[in-house]
Amino acid sequence: MDEYRELISVLPLDTIKYAFAYGSGAIQQQNEKKSDKMVDFVVVTSDAKQFHRENLLRNPQHYSLLRLLGPKMLAKIQTDFAARVYYNTHVTVKKRNIKYGVISFDDAKQDLLDWRWIYIAGRLHKPVLDVIKPEIKPQTTQKTTDGPNYSEIFDLVTENRRSALHSALLLLPESFSLKQLFHAIVGLSYTGDFRMIVGEDRSKIQKIVEGNYEHLLKVYQPLMNDDARLSVMTPAKVIQDGSTGAIYHRLNLLPSEVLNRIQKNMNRAQKRQRDAEEVIFSLSHRHDVAATVQTAIGSIIRPVSYRQTAKNAFSAGVTRSIVYSMAKMSKFLKSK
């Protein structure tokens, strides 16, 4: 962990409330060597403009020519487009190659609670390394004057993972294994992502699950234990309540953006205008719940994956974008 904290110590951390490392450079994946990989970070800042101002002074070489626009415009590019993340990529620190994304706390909160973009939320469905930890601090439930506190972020991350569990369970039959559950959870954020067609390792989901089974179990076991409609008999046999009432319950607990998409898609398909409660009640009695939920999630992720990829290329600059794209394509071709 100290190694990863040292890698981002080159950044101005005054406004950073949470930072995590993800991807194959930080999290062990099956048949992969971490030390050979780029390390991916996300940092959550309480003040995007201040972060970019300080980072431009400290690390101007991290930025493409967009640095000439200044911190105000960089913050605007970050917070106004795609998934609200600004990436600097192919940055060398301590002989390691890193990439870091910057997101404002309010945008991270919206994604974690509502699944507005399922971008940062999707990364946190999977195992990550908490480099600046969102630890619970006893009797510190109020916001401090310098922004959100750690316990608030911890709650957001936990709620996001609870939503991932509910979503995955709606995609699964009444009986399944823990590995099948983890495959469903890890796969959520790749639903509709065009990079899984061209650019990403097609065996990525399996590699994440196989390389991080114990980590996934540690993260999701407390949430499963809290679910009265779920019983873990053995790792090979998990049973969930498949009744209409249970399905209705889980549907109502989905993030608001997913529910909005379900309502919109079903009303369009049936050429009717019904409120969300009526749509969800109707869906709970149907046999295409899994497909409907999956379509809704994909309809959020698909356009965001295009836009954020374009934004990343724009922020990285031409040369870095070409290098990054070639590395991705190489991994993709090897996985075929």
Coordinates of C-alpha atoms in Angstrom, one line a residue:
M1 CA 0.0 0.0 0.0
D2 CA 2.9 2.4 0.8
E3 CA 4.1 2.0 -2.8
Y4 CA 0.8 3.2 -4.2
R5 CA 0.5 6.1 -1.7
E6 CA 4.0 7.1 -2.8
L7 CA 3.0 7.1 -6.5
I8 CA 0.3 9.7 -5.9
S9 CA 2.3 11.7 -3.4
V10 CA 3.5 13.8 -6.3
L11 CA -0.1 15.2 -6.6
P12 CA -1.4 18.0 -4.4
L13 CA -3.5 16.1 -1.9
D14 CA -4.9 19.0 0.1
T15 CA -8.4 18.7 -1.5
I16 CA -8.4 14.9 -1.9
K17 CA -11.0 13.2 0.2
Y18 CA -10.6 9.7 -1.2
A19 CA -8.2 8.0 -3.6
F20 CA -8.2 4.4 -4.9
A21 CA -6.1 2.4 -7.3
Y22 CA -7.7 -0.1 -9.7
G23 CA -6.9 -2.2 -12.7
S24 CA -4.3 -4.8 -13.4
G25 CA -1.5 -2.7 -12.2
A26 CA -2.9 -2.5 -8.7
I27 CA -5.3 -5.5 -8.3
Q28 CA -4.0 -9.0 -9.0
Q29 CA -5.7 -10.6 -12.1
Q30 CA -5.3 -14.2 -13.2
N31 CA -2.1 -14.9 -15.2
E32 CA -1.1 -11.2 -15.0
K33 CA 2.0 -9.6 -13.4
K34 CA 1.2 -6.3 -11.6
S35 CA 4.6 -4.8 -11.8
D36 CA 4.5 -4.8 -15.6
K37 CA 1.2 -2.8 -15.7
M38 CA 0.2 0.8 -15.7
V39 CA -1.3 1.8 -12.3
D40 CA -4.7 3.4 -12.6
F41 CA -5.9 5.9 -9.9
V42 CA -9.0 7.9 -9.2
V43 CA -8.8 10.8 -6.8
V44 CA -12.0 12.5 -5.4
T45 CA -11.5 16.2 -4.8
S46 CA -13.6 18.7 -2.9
D47 CA -12.5 21.5 -5.3
A48 CA -11.6 20.7 -8.9
K49 CA -10.4 24.1 -9.8
Q50 CA -8.0 24.3 -6.8
F51 CA -6.7 20.8 -7.5
H52 CA -5.9 21.7 -11.2
R53 CA -4.4 25.0 -10.2
E54 CA -2.0 23.4 -7.7
N55 CA -1.3 20.4 -10.0
L56 CA -0.4 22.7 -12.9
L57 CA 2.2 24.4 -10.7
R58 CA 3.6 21.2 -9.4
N59 CA 3.2 18.8 -12.4
P60 CA 2.6 20.7 -15.7
Q61 CA 4.2 17.9 -17.6
H62 CA 1.3 15.6 -16.6
Y63 CA -1.1 17.5 -18.9
S64 CA -1.4 17.8 -22.6
L65 CA -1.5 21.2 -24.3
L66 CA -4.9 21.7 -22.6
R67 CA -2.8 23.0 -19.6
L68 CA -2.6 26.2 -21.6
L69 CA -6.3 26.8 -20.9
G70 CA -5.7 27.1 -17.2
P71 CA -7.3 25.6 -14.1
K72 CA -10.7 27.1 -14.6
M73 CA -11.2 25.6 -18.0
L74 CA -9.6 22.3 -17.0
A75 CA -12.1 22.1 -14.1
K76 CA -15.0 22.9 -16.5
I77 CA -13.9 20.2 -19.0
Q78 CA -13.8 17.8 -16.0
T79 CA -17.2 18.6 -14.6
D80 CA -19.3 19.4 -17.7
F81 CA -18.6 16.4 -20.0
A82 CA -19.0 12.6 -20.2
A83 CA -18.5 10.9 -16.9
R84 CA -17.2 14.0 -15.1
V85 CA -13.6 12.6 -14.8
Y86 CA -10.5 14.2 -16.1
Y87 CA -7.6 11.8 -16.8
N88 CA -3.9 12.4 -17.1
T89 CA -2.2 9.3 -18.5
H90 CA 1.2 7.8 -19.1
V91 CA 2.8 9.7 -16.2
T92 CA 6.0 8.3 -15.0
V93 CA 6.6 8.3 -11.2
K94 CA 9.3 6.3 -9.5
K95 CA 9.9 4.3 -12.7
R96 CA 6.2 3.2 -12.7
N97 CA 3.7 4.3 -15.4
I98 CA 0.5 5.7 -13.9
K99 CA -2.8 7.2 -15.0
Y100 CA -5.0 9.2 -12.7
G101 CA -8.5 10.5 -13.0
V102 CA -9.9 13.4 -11.1
I103 CA -13.5 13.7 -10.1
S104 CA -15.3 16.2 -7.9
F105 CA -17.0 14.9 -4.8
D106 CA -20.5 16.0 -5.9
D107 CA -20.1 14.1 -9.2
A108 CA -18.8 11.0 -7.5
K109 CA -21.7 11.1 -5.1
Q110 CA -24.2 11.3 -7.9
D111 CA -22.6 8.4 -9.7
L112 CA -22.3 6.2 -6.6
L113 CA -25.9 6.8 -5.4
D114 CA -27.8 7.2 -8.6
W115 CA -25.6 5.5 -11.2
R116 CA -25.8 8.6 -13.3
W117 CA -22.8 7.4 -15.5
I118 CA -21.8 4.0 -13.9
Y119 CA -18.2 5.0 -14.4
I120 CA -16.6 5.6 -11.0
A121 CA -19.4 3.5 -9.6
G122 CA -18.5 0.6 -11.9
R123 CA -14.9 0.7 -10.9
L124 CA -15.9 0.5 -7.2
H125 CA -18.1 -2.6 -7.9
K126 CA -14.8 -4.4 -8.3
P127 CA -11.8 -4.8 -6.0
V128 CA -9.7 -1.6 -5.5
L129 CA -6.9 -0.5 -3.3
D130 CA -8.0 2.3 -1.0
V131 CA -4.9 4.5 -1.1
I132 CA -6.5 7.4 0.8
K133 CA -9.1 5.5 2.8
P134 CA -12.7 6.5 3.4
E135 CA -12.5 5.3 7.0
I136 CA -15.3 5.6 9.4
K137 CA -14.5 8.1 12.1
P138 CA -16.6 7.7 15.3
Q139 CA -19.0 10.6 16.1
T140 CA -18.0 12.4 12.9
T141 CA -21.2 12.4 10.9
Q142 CA -21.4 16.1 10.1
K143 CA -19.7 17.7 7.1
T144 CA -16.6 19.6 8.0
T145 CA -15.9 23.1 6.8
D146 CA -13.4 21.8 4.2
G147 CA -15.8 19.4 2.4
P148 CA -17.2 15.9 2.8
N149 CA -15.8 13.7 5.6
Y150 CA -14.5 10.2 5.3
S151 CA -17.5 8.5 6.8
E152 CA -19.8 10.1 4.2
I153 CA -17.6 8.7 1.4
F154 CA -17.5 5.3 3.1
D155 CA -21.3 5.2 3.1
L156 CA -21.5 6.1 -0.6
V157 CA -19.1 3.4 -1.6
T158 CA -21.0 0.8 0.5
E159 CA -24.3 1.9 -0.9
N160 CA -23.0 1.6 -4.5
R161 CA -21.8 -2.0 -3.8
R162 CA -25.2 -2.8 -2.3
S163 CA -26.8 -1.6 -5.5
A164 CA -24.4 -3.8 -7.5
L165 CA -25.5 -6.8 -5.4
H166 CA -29.2 -6.1 -6.0
S167 CA -28.6 -5.6 -9.7
A168 CA -26.6 -8.8 -10.1
L169 CA -29.2 -10.8 -8.2
L170 CA -31.9 -9.6 -10.6
L171 CA -29.8 -11.1 -13.4
L172 CA -29.4 -14.5 -11.8
P173 CA -31.7 -17.5 -11.3
E174 CA -32.9 -18.6 -7.9
S175 CA -29.9 -20.9 -7.4
F176 CA -26.3 -20.1 -8.4
S177 CA -22.7 -20.1 -7.1
L178 CA -20.7 -17.4 -5.5
K179 CA -18.5 -17.3 -8.5
Q180 CA -21.5 -16.7 -10.8
L181 CA -22.6 -13.9 -8.5
F182 CA -19.2 -12.3 -8.6
H183 CA -19.1 -12.6 -12.4
A184 CA -22.5 -10.9 -12.6
I185 CA -21.3 -8.1 -10.3
V186 CA -18.0 -7.5 -12.0
G187 CA -19.7 -7.6 -15.4
L188 CA -22.2 -4.9 -14.6
S189 CA -20.0 -2.0 -15.6
Y190 CA -19.0 -3.6 -18.9
T191 CA -22.6 -3.9 -20.0
G192 CA -22.9 -1.9 -23.2
D193 CA -19.3 -0.7 -23.1
F194 CA -18.1 -0.6 -26.7
R195 CA -14.5 -1.3 -25.5
M196 CA -15.5 -4.9 -24.7
I197 CA -16.1 -5.3 -28.5
V198 CA -12.8 -3.6 -29.6
G199 CA -10.1 -2.7 -27.2
E200 CA -10.5 -4.7 -24.0
D201 CA -9.3 -8.1 -23.0
R202 CA -12.4 -10.3 -23.5
S203 CA -11.4 -12.5 -20.6
K204 CA -11.2 -9.5 -18.3
I205 CA -14.2 -10.4 -16.1
Q206 CA -13.0 -13.9 -15.5
K207 CA -9.5 -12.7 -14.7
I208 CA -10.8 -10.3 -12.2
V209 CA -13.0 -12.8 -10.5
E210 CA -10.4 -15.7 -10.5
G211 CA -7.6 -13.4 -9.3
N212 CA -9.7 -11.7 -6.6
Y213 CA -12.2 -14.2 -5.3
E214 CA -11.2 -13.7 -1.7
H215 CA -11.2 -10.0 -2.0
L216 CA -14.7 -10.0 -3.6
L217 CA -15.9 -12.3 -0.8
K218 CA -14.6 -10.0 1.9
V219 CA -16.3 -7.0 0.2
Y220 CA -19.7 -8.6 -0.5
Q221 CA -20.1 -11.1 2.3
P222 CA -21.3 -8.5 4.8
L223 CA -23.9 -7.2 2.3
M224 CA -25.1 -10.7 1.6
N225 CA -25.4 -11.4 5.3
D226 CA -27.6 -8.4 5.6
D227 CA -29.9 -9.6 2.9
A228 CA -32.8 -11.6 4.3
R229 CA -33.9 -12.8 0.9
L230 CA -30.5 -14.5 0.2
S231 CA -29.0 -17.6 1.7
V232 CA -25.4 -18.8 1.1
M233 CA -25.5 -22.6 1.7
T234 CA -22.0 -23.3 0.3
P235 CA -19.8 -21.4 -2.1
A236 CA -21.3 -23.6 -4.9
K237 CA -24.9 -23.1 -3.8
V238 CA -26.5 -19.7 -3.1
I239 CA -30.3 -19.4 -3.0
Q240 CA -32.3 -16.3 -3.4
D241 CA -36.0 -15.7 -3.0
G242 CA -37.4 -15.6 -6.5
S243 CA -40.9 -14.6 -5.6
T244 CA -42.7 -11.7 -7.3
G245 CA -42.6 -9.8 -4.0
A246 CA -38.8 -10.3 -3.7
I247 CA -38.2 -9.2 -7.3
Y248 CA -40.4 -6.1 -6.7
H249 CA -38.4 -5.3 -3.6
R250 CA -35.1 -5.5 -5.4
L251 CA -36.3 -3.5 -8.3
N252 CA -37.3 -0.7 -6.0
L253 CA -33.8 -0.6 -4.5
L254 CA -32.1 -0.1 -7.8
P255 CA -30.4 3.3 -8.3
S256 CA -32.6 6.1 -9.6
E257 CA -31.0 6.4 -13.0
V258 CA -31.5 2.6 -13.7
L259 CA -35.2 2.9 -12.7
N260 CA -35.6 5.9 -14.9
R261 CA -34.2 4.0 -17.9
I262 CA -36.5 1.0 -17.1
Q263 CA -39.5 3.3 -17.0
K264 CA -38.5 5.1 -20.2
N265 CA -37.7 1.9 -22.1
M266 CA -40.9 0.0 -21.1
N267 CA -43.2 2.9 -21.8
R268 CA -41.6 3.4 -25.2
A269 CA -41.9 -0.3 -26.0
Q270 CA -45.5 -0.5 -24.9
K271 CA -46.5 3.0 -26.2
R272 CA -47.9 3.9 -22.8
Q273 CA -47.2 6.6 -20.2
R274 CA -47.1 5.0 -16.7
D275 CA -45.4 6.2 -13.5
A276 CA -42.3 4.4 -12.2
E277 CA -44.2 2.5 -9.5
E278 CA -46.7 1.1 -12.0
V279 CA -43.9 0.1 -14.4
I280 CA -41.8 -1.6 -11.6
F281 CA -44.9 -3.5 -10.3
S282 CA -45.7 -4.7 -13.9
L283 CA -42.1 -5.8 -14.5
S284 CA -41.9 -7.8 -11.3
H285 CA -44.6 -10.1 -12.7
R286 CA -42.8 -10.7 -16.0
H287 CA -40.2 -13.2 -17.1
D288 CA -37.9 -10.8 -18.7
V289 CA -36.7 -8.9 -15.6
A290 CA -33.0 -9.8 -16.2
A291 CA -33.0 -8.6 -19.8
T292 CA -34.9 -5.4 -18.9
V293 CA -32.5 -4.5 -16.1
Q294 CA -29.5 -5.3 -18.3
T295 CA -30.8 -3.2 -21.1
A296 CA -31.3 -0.3 -18.8
I297 CA -27.8 -0.5 -17.4
G298 CA -26.4 -0.8 -20.9
S299 CA -28.3 2.3 -22.0
I300 CA -26.5 4.3 -19.4
I301 CA -23.0 2.9 -20.0
R302 CA -23.0 2.8 -23.8
P303 CA -23.0 6.5 -24.6
V304 CA -20.8 7.3 -21.6
S305 CA -18.2 4.9 -22.7
Y306 CA -18.0 6.6 -26.1
R307 CA -17.9 10.1 -24.7
Q308 CA -15.5 9.4 -21.9
T309 CA -13.1 7.6 -24.2
A310 CA -13.1 10.6 -26.6
K311 CA -12.6 12.9 -23.6
N312 CA -9.7 10.8 -22.3
A313 CA -8.0 11.0 -25.8
F314 CA -8.6 14.8 -25.8
S315 CA -7.1 15.3 -22.4
A316 CA -4.2 13.0 -22.9
G317 CA -3.1 14.5 -26.2
V318 CA -2.3 12.8 -29.5
T319 CA 0.9 11.0 -28.7
R320 CA -0.2 9.6 -25.4
S321 CA -3.5 8.6 -26.8
I322 CA -1.9 6.6 -29.6
V323 CA 0.5 4.8 -27.1
Y324 CA -2.4 4.0 -24.8
S325 CA -4.7 2.8 -27.6
M326 CA -1.9 0.6 -29.0
A327 CA -1.4 -1.0 -25.6
K328 CA -5.1 -1.7 -25.3
M329 CA -5.4 -3.2 -28.8
S330 CA -2.4 -5.4 -28.1
K331 CA -4.2 -6.8 -25.0
F332 CA -7.4 -7.2 -27.0
L333 CA -5.7 -9.2 -29.8
K334 CA -3.9 -11.5 -27.3
S335 CA -7.2 -12.3 -25.6
K336 CA -8.9 -13.4 -28.9

